[in-house]
Coordinates of C-alpha atoms and ligand atoms in Angstrom, one line a residue:
Chain A
M92 CA 155.7 151.8 151.9
H93 CA 152.6 149.6 151.6
V94 CA 151.6 146.7 153.8
L95 CA 148.8 144.3 153.1
G96 CA 147.1 142.9 156.3
I97 CA 145.0 139.8 156.5
E98 CA 142.6 139.0 159.4
S99 CA 140.8 135.7 159.9
T100 CA 140.9 134.8 163.6
A101 CA 137.2 134.2 164.1
H102 CA 134.1 135.3 162.3
T103 CA 135.7 137.9 160.0
I104 CA 137.9 137.6 157.0
G105 CA 139.4 141.0 156.2
A106 CA 142.1 142.6 154.2
S107 CA 143.5 146.1 154.1
V108 CA 146.4 148.2 152.8
V109 CA 148.2 150.7 155.0
S110 CA 150.9 153.1 154.0
E111 CA 152.4 156.3 155.5
K112 CA 149.2 158.0 154.4
G113 CA 147.2 155.8 156.8
I114 CA 144.6 153.2 156.1
I115 CA 143.9 153.3 152.4
S116 CA 141.6 150.3 152.1
N117 CA 139.7 148.1 154.5
V118 CA 137.5 145.2 153.2
N119 CA 135.8 142.8 155.5
S120 CA 133.4 139.9 155.2
V121 CA 131.7 138.5 158.3
Y122 CA 130.4 135.0 158.7
I123 CA 127.0 135.3 160.3
H124 CA 126.1 132.2 162.4
P125 CA 122.6 130.7 162.2
K126 CA 120.1 132.0 164.7
G127 CA 120.3 130.3 168.1
S128 CA 123.9 128.9 167.8
G129 CA 127.3 130.4 168.3
I130 CA 130.1 130.6 165.8
H131 CA 131.0 127.2 164.3
P132 CA 134.8 127.3 163.6
R133 CA 134.7 125.0 160.5
E134 CA 131.7 126.7 159.0
A135 CA 133.4 130.1 159.5
A136 CA 136.6 128.7 157.9
I137 CA 134.7 127.6 154.8
H138 CA 133.2 131.1 154.5
H139 CA 136.7 132.6 154.9
S140 CA 138.3 130.4 152.2
E141 CA 135.5 131.3 149.8
E142 CA 135.6 135.0 150.6
G143 CA 139.3 135.4 151.3
P144 CA 140.7 135.8 147.8
K145 CA 137.8 138.2 146.8
V146 CA 138.4 140.3 149.9
I147 CA 142.1 140.6 149.3
K148 CA 141.6 141.5 145.6
E149 CA 139.1 144.2 146.5
A150 CA 141.4 145.6 149.2
L151 CA 144.2 145.9 146.7
R152 CA 141.9 147.4 144.1
N153 CA 140.4 150.0 146.5
A154 CA 143.9 151.0 147.5
G155 CA 144.8 151.3 143.8
I156 CA 148.0 149.2 144.2
D157 CA 149.3 146.3 142.3
I158 CA 150.3 143.3 144.5
N159 CA 153.8 143.5 143.1
D160 CA 154.2 146.9 144.6
L161 CA 153.6 145.8 148.2
D162 CA 156.4 145.9 150.7
A163 CA 155.1 143.3 153.1
I164 CA 152.2 141.1 154.0
A165 CA 151.0 141.1 157.6
I166 CA 149.0 138.2 159.0
S167 CA 147.1 137.7 162.2
L168 CA 148.5 134.5 163.6
G169 CA 146.4 134.4 166.8
P170 CA 144.8 134.3 169.2
G171 CA 141.8 132.8 167.7
L172 CA 140.1 129.7 166.3
G173 CA 142.4 127.2 164.7
P174 CA 140.4 126.5 161.5
C175 CA 139.8 130.2 160.9
L176 CA 143.4 131.2 161.6
R177 CA 144.7 128.6 159.1
V178 CA 142.7 130.1 156.2
G179 CA 144.2 133.5 156.6
A180 CA 147.7 132.1 157.3
T181 CA 147.6 129.9 154.2
L182 CA 146.6 132.8 152.0
A183 CA 149.3 135.0 153.4
R184 CA 152.0 132.4 153.1
Y185 CA 151.0 131.7 149.5
L186 CA 151.1 135.4 148.5
S187 CA 154.4 135.9 150.4
L188 CA 156.1 133.0 148.5
K189 CA 154.5 133.7 145.1
F190 CA 155.3 137.4 145.1
S191 CA 158.5 137.3 147.3
K192 CA 157.1 139.6 150.0
P193 CA 158.3 139.5 153.6
L194 CA 155.7 138.1 156.0
V195 CA 155.0 140.0 159.3
P196 CA 153.3 138.2 162.2
V197 CA 150.7 140.2 164.0
N198 CA 149.0 139.4 167.3
H199 CA 145.2 140.0 167.0
A200 CA 144.8 141.5 170.5
V201 CA 147.7 143.8 170.0
A202 CA 146.2 144.9 166.7
H203 CA 142.9 145.8 168.4
I204 CA 144.8 148.1 170.7
E205 CA 147.1 149.6 168.1
I206 CA 144.2 150.5 165.7
A207 CA 142.3 152.2 168.6
R208 CA 145.4 154.1 169.7
F209 CA 145.9 155.3 166.1
A210 CA 142.3 156.2 165.4
C211 CA 141.8 158.0 168.7
K212 CA 145.3 159.5 168.8
A213 CA 145.9 158.1 172.3
S214 CA 149.5 158.4 173.5
D215 CA 149.7 156.4 176.7
P216 CA 146.2 154.9 177.4
L217 CA 144.9 152.3 179.7
V218 CA 143.1 150.0 177.2
V219 CA 139.9 148.1 177.7
Y220 CA 139.7 145.5 175.1
I221 CA 136.4 143.6 175.1
A222 CA 135.1 141.3 172.5
G223 CA 133.5 137.9 172.0
G224 CA 136.7 136.1 173.0
N225 CA 138.5 138.6 175.1
T226 CA 138.1 140.8 178.2
I227 CA 141.5 142.5 178.8
I228 CA 142.5 145.6 180.7
S229 CA 146.0 146.4 179.6
T230 CA 148.7 149.1 179.3
L231 CA 152.2 149.3 177.9
V232 CA 154.9 148.7 180.5
D233 CA 158.5 147.9 179.8
G234 CA 157.8 147.1 176.1
R235 CA 154.9 144.8 176.5
Y236 CA 151.1 145.2 176.8
R237 CA 150.8 144.0 180.4
I238 CA 147.5 142.6 181.7
F239 CA 146.0 144.5 184.6
G240 CA 142.8 142.6 184.6
E241 CA 141.2 139.9 182.5
T242 CA 138.4 137.4 182.7
Q243 CA 139.0 134.3 184.7
D244 CA 136.5 132.3 182.7
I245 CA 134.4 133.6 179.7
A246 CA 134.7 136.9 177.9
I247 CA 132.2 139.7 178.3
G248 CA 131.0 139.6 174.7
N249 CA 130.6 135.9 174.8
A250 CA 128.6 136.0 178.1
I251 CA 126.2 138.6 176.6
D252 CA 125.9 136.9 173.3
Y253 CA 125.3 133.5 174.9
F254 CA 122.6 135.0 177.2
G255 CA 121.0 136.7 174.1
R256 CA 120.9 133.4 172.2
V257 CA 119.3 131.6 175.0
I258 CA 116.5 134.2 175.4
G259 CA 116.1 134.2 171.6
V260 CA 117.1 137.7 170.4
D261 CA 118.5 138.3 166.9
Y262 CA 122.0 139.0 165.9
P263 CA 123.7 141.3 167.0
E264 CA 122.8 139.9 170.4
L265 CA 124.7 142.5 172.4
I266 CA 122.6 145.4 171.0
N267 CA 119.3 143.5 171.3
V268 CA 119.9 142.5 174.9
E269 CA 120.8 146.1 175.7
K270 CA 117.6 147.3 174.1
L271 CA 115.5 145.0 176.2
A272 CA 117.5 146.0 179.3
M273 CA 116.6 149.7 178.6
E274 CA 113.0 148.7 179.2
G275 CA 113.6 146.9 182.4
K276 CA 112.6 148.4 185.8
E277 CA 113.4 145.8 188.5
I278 CA 116.9 144.8 189.6
Y279 CA 117.5 141.4 190.9
E280 CA 120.6 140.7 193.0
L281 CA 123.1 138.5 191.1
P282 CA 126.7 137.5 192.0
L283 CA 129.2 140.3 191.4
P284 CA 132.4 138.5 190.9
V285 CA 135.2 141.1 191.0
K286 CA 138.4 139.4 191.9
G287 CA 140.9 142.2 192.4
Q288 CA 141.3 143.6 188.9
D289 CA 139.9 140.5 187.4
V290 CA 136.4 139.6 186.4
S291 CA 134.5 136.4 185.9
Y292 CA 131.2 136.0 184.2
S293 CA 130.1 132.4 184.2
G294 CA 128.5 132.5 187.7
L295 CA 126.7 135.7 186.8
L296 CA 125.5 134.2 183.5
T297 CA 124.2 131.0 185.2
A298 CA 122.4 133.0 187.8
A299 CA 120.8 135.3 185.2
L300 CA 119.7 132.3 183.1
K301 CA 118.1 130.8 186.2
L302 CA 115.9 134.0 186.6
V303 CA 114.8 133.5 183.0
K304 CA 113.8 129.9 183.7
E305 CA 111.9 131.0 186.8
G306 CA 109.8 133.1 184.4
K307 CA 110.9 136.6 185.6
K308 CA 110.1 139.4 183.3
L309 CA 112.6 139.3 180.5
E310 CA 113.3 143.0 180.4
D311 CA 114.1 143.0 184.2
V312 CA 116.4 140.0 183.8
C313 CA 118.2 141.8 181.0
L314 CA 118.5 144.9 183.0
S315 CA 119.9 143.1 186.1
F316 CA 122.3 141.0 184.0
I317 CA 123.6 144.0 181.9
E318 CA 123.9 146.2 185.0
H319 CA 125.9 143.5 186.9
V320 CA 128.1 142.7 184.0
Y321 CA 129.0 146.3 183.3
A322 CA 129.3 147.2 187.0
T323 CA 131.9 144.4 187.3
L324 CA 133.8 145.6 184.3
C325 CA 133.7 149.2 185.3
E326 CA 135.0 148.3 188.7
S327 CA 138.0 146.5 187.3
V328 CA 138.7 149.4 185.0
E329 CA 138.5 151.8 187.9
R330 CA 140.9 149.7 189.9
A331 CA 143.3 149.6 187.0
L332 CA 143.1 153.3 186.5
A333 CA 143.7 153.9 190.2
Y334 CA 146.6 151.5 190.2
T335 CA 148.3 152.7 187.1
G336 CA 147.4 156.4 187.4
K337 CA 146.9 156.6 183.6
K338 CA 145.1 159.6 182.3
E339 CA 143.7 158.2 179.1
L340 CA 141.1 155.4 178.9
L341 CA 140.6 153.8 175.6
L342 CA 137.9 151.3 174.7
T343 CA 138.4 148.8 171.8
G344 CA 137.1 145.5 170.4
G345 CA 133.8 144.3 169.1
T346 CA 131.9 144.8 172.4
A347 CA 132.9 148.5 172.2
R348 CA 129.8 148.8 170.0
S349 CA 127.7 148.5 173.2
L350 CA 125.3 151.4 173.6
I351 CA 125.2 151.4 177.4
L352 CA 128.8 150.6 178.4
K353 CA 130.3 153.7 176.7
E354 CA 128.2 156.0 179.0
K355 CA 129.3 154.1 182.1
L356 CA 133.0 154.1 181.2
K357 CA 132.8 157.8 180.4
Y358 CA 131.8 158.4 184.1
V359 CA 134.6 156.1 185.2
A360 CA 137.2 158.1 183.3
Q361 CA 135.7 161.4 184.6
E362 CA 136.0 160.3 188.2
H363 CA 139.7 159.6 187.7
D364 CA 140.4 162.7 185.7
A365 CA 141.1 160.7 182.6
S366 CA 140.1 161.3 179.0
F367 CA 137.9 158.7 177.3
A368 CA 137.9 157.6 173.8
V369 CA 136.1 154.7 171.9
V370 CA 137.5 153.1 168.8
P371 CA 135.4 154.1 165.8
A372 CA 132.7 151.6 164.8
E373 CA 134.4 150.5 161.6
Y374 CA 137.5 149.4 163.6
A375 CA 135.6 148.0 166.6
G376 CA 134.9 144.5 165.3
D377 CA 137.6 142.4 163.8
N378 CA 138.9 144.0 160.6
G379 CA 141.8 143.8 158.2
A380 CA 142.9 147.4 158.8
M381 CA 144.0 146.7 162.4
I382 CA 146.3 143.9 161.1
A383 CA 147.7 146.0 158.2
Y384 CA 148.3 149.0 160.5
T385 CA 150.0 146.9 163.2
G386 CA 151.9 145.0 160.6
F387 CA 153.0 148.4 159.2
L388 CA 154.4 149.5 162.6
A389 CA 156.1 146.1 163.2
F390 CA 157.6 145.9 159.7
K391 CA 159.0 149.4 160.0
S392 CA 160.7 148.2 163.2
G393 CA 162.1 145.2 161.5
V394 CA 159.7 142.4 162.5
R395 CA 159.6 139.5 160.1
I396 CA 158.8 135.8 160.2
N397 CA 159.9 133.0 157.9
V398 CA 157.1 131.2 156.1
E399 CA 158.3 127.9 157.5
E400 CA 157.9 129.3 161.0
S401 CA 154.6 131.1 160.6
Y402 CA 152.5 128.6 162.6
V403 CA 149.1 129.8 163.8
K404 CA 149.0 130.3 167.5
P405 CA 145.4 129.9 168.8
M406 CA 146.4 130.8 172.4
W407 CA 148.9 133.6 171.7
R408 CA 148.9 135.9 174.7
I409 CA 149.0 139.6 174.3
D410 CA 151.8 139.9 176.9
E411 CA 154.1 137.6 175.0
V412 CA 154.6 140.1 172.2
D413 CA 157.5 142.6 172.3
I414 CA 156.2 146.0 171.4
I415 CA 159.3 147.6 169.9
W416 CA 157.5 150.4 167.9
H417 CA 156.4 152.5 170.9
T418 CA 158.8 154.4 173.0
N419 CA 156.7 154.6 176.2
Chain B
M241 CA 141.2 168.7 210.9
I242 CA 140.7 166.2 208.2
E243 CA 142.8 165.4 205.2
L244 CA 142.2 163.3 202.1
L245 CA 144.9 160.5 202.0
S246 CA 143.8 158.7 198.9
K247 CA 141.0 158.6 196.4
G248 CA 140.8 155.0 195.5
A249 CA 138.7 153.0 193.1
E250 CA 136.1 152.2 195.7
A251 CA 136.5 154.5 198.6
E252 CA 138.0 157.8 199.7
I253 CA 140.4 157.5 202.6
W254 CA 140.4 160.4 205.0
K255 CA 142.8 161.0 207.9
G256 CA 141.3 162.6 211.0
K257 CA 140.8 162.2 214.7
W258 CA 138.5 159.7 216.4
L259 CA 138.2 160.7 220.0
D260 CA 141.8 161.6 220.5
L261 CA 143.3 159.0 218.2
E262 CA 144.7 159.3 214.7
A263 CA 142.1 157.6 212.6
V264 CA 141.4 156.7 209.0
F265 CA 137.8 157.1 207.6
K266 CA 137.2 154.8 204.7
V267 CA 134.2 156.2 203.0
R268 CA 132.7 154.1 200.2
K269 CA 131.5 156.2 197.2
S270 CA 128.3 156.0 195.2
K271 CA 129.1 155.3 191.6
P272 CA 127.1 157.3 189.0
W273 CA 127.4 154.5 186.4
R274 CA 125.7 151.9 188.6
H275 CA 121.9 151.6 188.8
P276 CA 121.0 153.3 192.1
R277 CA 119.5 150.2 193.6
L278 CA 122.4 148.1 192.6
D279 CA 124.7 150.8 194.0
K280 CA 123.1 150.8 197.4
M281 CA 123.1 147.1 197.6
I282 CA 126.8 146.9 196.8
L283 CA 127.8 149.7 199.2
E284 CA 126.0 148.3 202.2
T285 CA 127.1 144.7 201.7
R286 CA 130.7 145.6 201.2
T287 CA 131.0 148.0 204.2
V288 CA 129.6 145.4 206.6
K289 CA 131.6 142.6 205.2
E290 CA 134.9 144.5 205.2
A291 CA 134.5 145.4 208.9
K292 CA 133.5 141.9 209.8
I293 CA 136.5 140.3 208.1
M294 CA 139.0 142.8 209.5
Y295 CA 137.6 142.0 212.9
D296 CA 138.1 138.3 212.4
A297 CA 141.6 138.7 211.0
F298 CA 142.5 140.9 214.0
N299 CA 141.2 138.2 216.3
A300 CA 143.3 135.6 214.5
G301 CA 146.4 137.6 215.4
I302 CA 147.0 139.1 211.9
D303 CA 148.1 142.7 211.9
V304 CA 145.3 144.8 210.4
P305 CA 144.2 148.3 211.3
Y306 CA 142.1 148.3 214.5
I307 CA 138.4 149.1 213.9
F308 CA 137.0 152.0 216.0
D309 CA 133.6 152.5 214.5
I310 CA 131.2 151.7 211.6
D311 CA 128.7 154.2 210.1
L312 CA 126.3 152.5 207.8
Q313 CA 124.4 155.7 206.8
R314 CA 127.6 157.0 205.3
Y315 CA 129.1 153.6 204.3
T316 CA 132.1 154.4 206.5
I317 CA 134.5 152.4 208.5
V318 CA 136.6 154.3 211.1
M319 CA 139.9 152.6 211.9
E320 CA 143.4 153.0 213.3
Y321 CA 145.8 155.1 211.2
V322 CA 148.8 153.0 210.4
R323 CA 152.0 155.1 210.1
G324 CA 154.4 153.8 207.4
V325 CA 154.9 153.3 203.6
T326 CA 153.2 150.9 201.3
L327 CA 155.0 147.8 199.9
K328 CA 154.3 149.3 196.5
N329 CA 156.4 152.3 197.3
V330 CA 159.3 150.1 198.6
L331 CA 159.1 147.9 195.5
N332 CA 159.5 151.0 193.4
K333 CA 162.8 151.5 195.0
K334 CA 163.9 147.9 194.4
E335 CA 165.8 147.7 197.7
D336 CA 167.2 144.4 198.8
K337 CA 164.9 144.2 201.8
V338 CA 161.9 143.7 199.4
Y339 CA 162.5 140.0 199.3
E340 CA 162.3 139.6 203.0
L341 CA 159.2 141.7 203.0
C342 CA 157.6 139.5 200.3
E343 CA 158.5 136.4 202.4
E344 CA 156.8 138.0 205.4
L345 CA 153.7 138.8 203.3
G346 CA 153.7 135.2 202.2
K347 CA 153.5 134.1 205.8
I348 CA 150.6 136.6 206.5
A349 CA 148.7 135.3 203.5
A350 CA 149.1 131.8 204.8
K351 CA 147.8 132.8 208.2
L352 CA 144.8 134.4 206.6
H353 CA 144.1 131.4 204.4
M354 CA 144.4 129.1 207.4
R355 CA 141.6 131.1 209.0
S356 CA 139.5 130.7 205.8
I357 CA 139.9 134.4 204.9
V358 CA 140.8 135.3 201.4
H359 CA 141.9 138.9 200.8
G360 CA 140.5 139.4 197.3
D361 CA 142.9 142.2 196.4
L362 CA 146.3 141.2 197.5
T363 CA 148.5 143.8 195.8
P364 CA 151.5 145.7 197.1
A365 CA 149.4 148.8 197.4
N366 CA 147.4 147.1 200.1
V367 CA 150.3 146.3 202.5
I368 CA 151.7 149.0 204.8
I369 CA 155.1 148.6 206.4
R370 CA 154.8 150.0 209.9
E371 CA 157.6 152.2 211.3
N372 CA 158.8 149.2 213.3
G373 CA 159.2 147.2 210.0
K374 CA 156.2 144.9 210.6
L375 CA 153.6 144.4 207.8
C376 CA 150.1 145.5 208.2
L377 CA 147.5 144.3 205.8
I378 CA 144.8 146.8 204.7
D379 CA 141.8 147.1 202.3
F380 CA 139.6 144.1 202.9
G381 CA 137.0 145.6 200.6
L382 CA 136.9 142.5 198.4
A383 CA 137.7 139.9 201.0
N384 CA 135.7 136.8 201.6
F385 CA 135.3 133.9 204.0
S386 CA 136.3 130.9 201.9
N387 CA 137.9 127.5 202.2
R388 CA 138.2 127.1 198.5
I389 CA 141.7 126.5 197.1
E390 CA 140.5 128.4 194.0
D391 CA 139.9 131.6 196.0
M392 CA 143.3 131.2 197.8
G393 CA 144.8 130.7 194.4
V394 CA 143.3 134.0 193.2
D395 CA 145.0 135.8 196.1
L396 CA 148.4 134.5 194.9
H397 CA 147.5 135.1 191.3
L398 CA 146.6 138.7 191.9
F399 CA 149.8 139.3 193.9
L400 CA 151.9 137.8 191.2
R401 CA 150.1 139.7 188.4
A402 CA 150.5 143.0 190.3
L403 CA 154.2 142.2 190.5
E404 CA 154.5 141.3 186.9
S405 CA 152.6 144.3 185.6
S406 CA 154.4 146.9 187.6
F407 CA 157.7 145.4 188.7
A408 CA 158.4 143.0 185.8
L409 CA 162.1 142.8 186.4
I410 CA 162.0 141.6 190.1
A411 CA 158.6 139.9 189.9
E412 CA 159.9 136.4 189.8
K413 CA 162.3 136.7 192.7
C414 CA 159.7 138.5 194.8
F415 CA 157.1 135.9 194.2
D416 CA 159.6 133.1 195.0
S417 CA 160.2 134.8 198.3
F418 CA 156.5 135.2 198.9
V419 CA 156.1 131.4 198.3
R420 CA 158.9 130.6 200.8
G421 CA 156.8 132.4 203.4
Y422 CA 153.5 131.0 202.2
A423 CA 154.9 127.4 202.6
I424 CA 154.2 127.5 206.4
M425 CA 150.6 126.4 205.4
D426 CA 149.9 122.7 205.0
G427 CA 148.7 122.1 201.5
Y428 CA 150.3 125.2 200.1
K429 CA 151.4 123.2 197.1
A430 CA 147.8 122.6 196.0
V431 CA 147.3 126.4 196.0
L432 CA 150.4 126.9 193.9
E433 CA 149.0 124.3 191.4
K434 CA 145.8 126.3 191.3
V435 CA 147.6 129.5 190.5
K436 CA 149.1 127.8 187.5
E437 CA 145.7 126.7 186.4
I438 CA 144.2 130.1 186.9
R439 CA 147.0 131.6 184.8
R440 CA 146.4 129.0 182.1
R441 CA 142.7 129.7 182.1
G442 CA 143.2 133.4 181.8
R443 CA 145.3 132.8 178.7
Y444 CA 143.2 133.0 175.7
V445 CA 140.7 130.2 176.1
L446 CA 138.7 129.1 173.1
E447 CA 135.7 130.8 174.7
R448 CA 133.1 129.9 172.2
R449 CA 133.6 126.2 172.8
L450 CA 133.7 126.7 176.5
V451 CA 130.4 128.4 176.5
A452 CA 128.9 125.8 174.2
K453 CA 129.4 123.4 177.0
L454 CA 127.7 125.5 179.7
Ligands
ADP705 N1 144.5 152.3 208.2 C1 145.2 153.0 207.3 N2 146.3 153.6 207.8 C2 147.1 154.3 207.0 N3 146.9 154.5 205.7 C3 145.9 153.9 205.1 C4 145.0 153.1 205.9 N4 144.0 152.6 205.1 C5 144.3 153.1 203.9 N5 145.4 153.8 203.9 C6 146.0 154.4 202.7 O1 145.1 154.7 201.7 C7 145.3 153.9 200.5 C8 144.0 153.3 200.0 O2 143.3 152.6 200.9 P1 142.6 151.2 200.6 O3 141.9 150.8 201.9 O4 143.5 150.3 200.0 O5 141.4 151.7 199.6 P2 141.2 151.3 198.1 O6 140.0 150.4 198.1 O7 140.9 152.7 197.5 O8 142.4 150.7 197.5 C9 146.3 152.8 201.0 O9 147.1 152.4 199.9 C10 147.1 153.5 202.1 O10 148.1 154.3 201.5
MG706 MG1 143.8 149.4 198.1

């Protein structure tokens, strides 16, 4: 059985083929925003519509499969940016109709979790999914990925990227802010907004930017900011581990590429006698493989969607999706 | 003789004797993943604040463990040991009385909020049902003094989310009972509205746009 998956929720257009053998191709093209600005949804969508067909062809070619031999096409319908989502959805619908292939809806957030579970062979993990648009601590309970903690305002990746853009570091902002932080010495006190298992970063971001304006040493502000941001997240993760009693901790999403956070979360897991795994770099950022793989699981369990009903869902929540392919 | 009751996220809870009384020692732990200076800052602030808020809640007639002593060198609060089971344990058994208990907890939350105290971690694990059936609220580690509807909303939101994530099947009925109790507070409806807003906000917001406006 072969499933083609298409991803286009934000800055990445990706395509991949998955079969019983695993991930047999994974091709991605990332829209890089101009320095100093964030992602512009329409610009990204133009990039996706130019690159999309090429990416899909290459994914099929690398997999050595003819499009006629596919069993299904999986599409990431949300959550994400409307203009970007529509590009992938349009391509998927077109292929589905033209080649009479069933269409399988995939939730992007669920896919980040599934690919990490697969790549790290995690059986019942507490998942930390952090990215530009998401900060979610979740685990599977009664057939859904329930949220044990999330951001009440902006996502962790976004807070760090925004901070990085303001202080003028290059893409990828996350890594460059961390590198500056490693050279910092002084820690300034900033708000530490842990609300139960939830986090919130806008107050922390504003306070850190104020220090920048006051002319404090950049390395020190970076250190203070990063330490507070990660302390906040680690604490929520700890609370979730304590509350759920899970013995596996799994980190996924684009911000999983952080150099510093991994070390911190490793300690968190250790303290709670949990194992710790991080999604491999190739599946950390948005990618086609996670959609193809999740689509494969869903398709095998009978999940389908009619083309006429395959609307994009920019606000599709992770805990709205029935996870019928896991038994625990 | 001293016995470890629980090794929580923030603190270890030890049971022992203080003078001749059964006592709980809540000892905040250093975190190896925090920068040492940040770590010290956090431990001190939170120990002092927790004790202060418990004391205020106690004076407001809310059932919380009585504080015996504070040891700032060891980031420790010594308090009354409360005999009983947590609400989380009772919810696990899904007995009928859980709805009454939730309503009672709603009343307690209202009383706290009327005193401008927000709990900050209002989950079923932080409520002990005493042997006489009365509810005792514990773990003020994340509590704050606040008049903001937003912060009160967070308390309700956290309780609801804890219900939904661990007791999905009875969550709605439990929360309805909670709200029935909570309604003793004037202006409780504004808080409920806020809960809805917080939930909406937590739902995938188009973050990049939001940040663009910051
Ligand atoms: N005063 C007390 N009397 C009896 N048991 C307590 C008391 N305080 C805490 N506990 C027990 O220890 C557990 C954890 O304590 P808590 O204060 O909630 O710390 P944490 O921050 O680790 O959640 C509680 O769920 C309860 O079972
Ligand atoms: Mg507690």
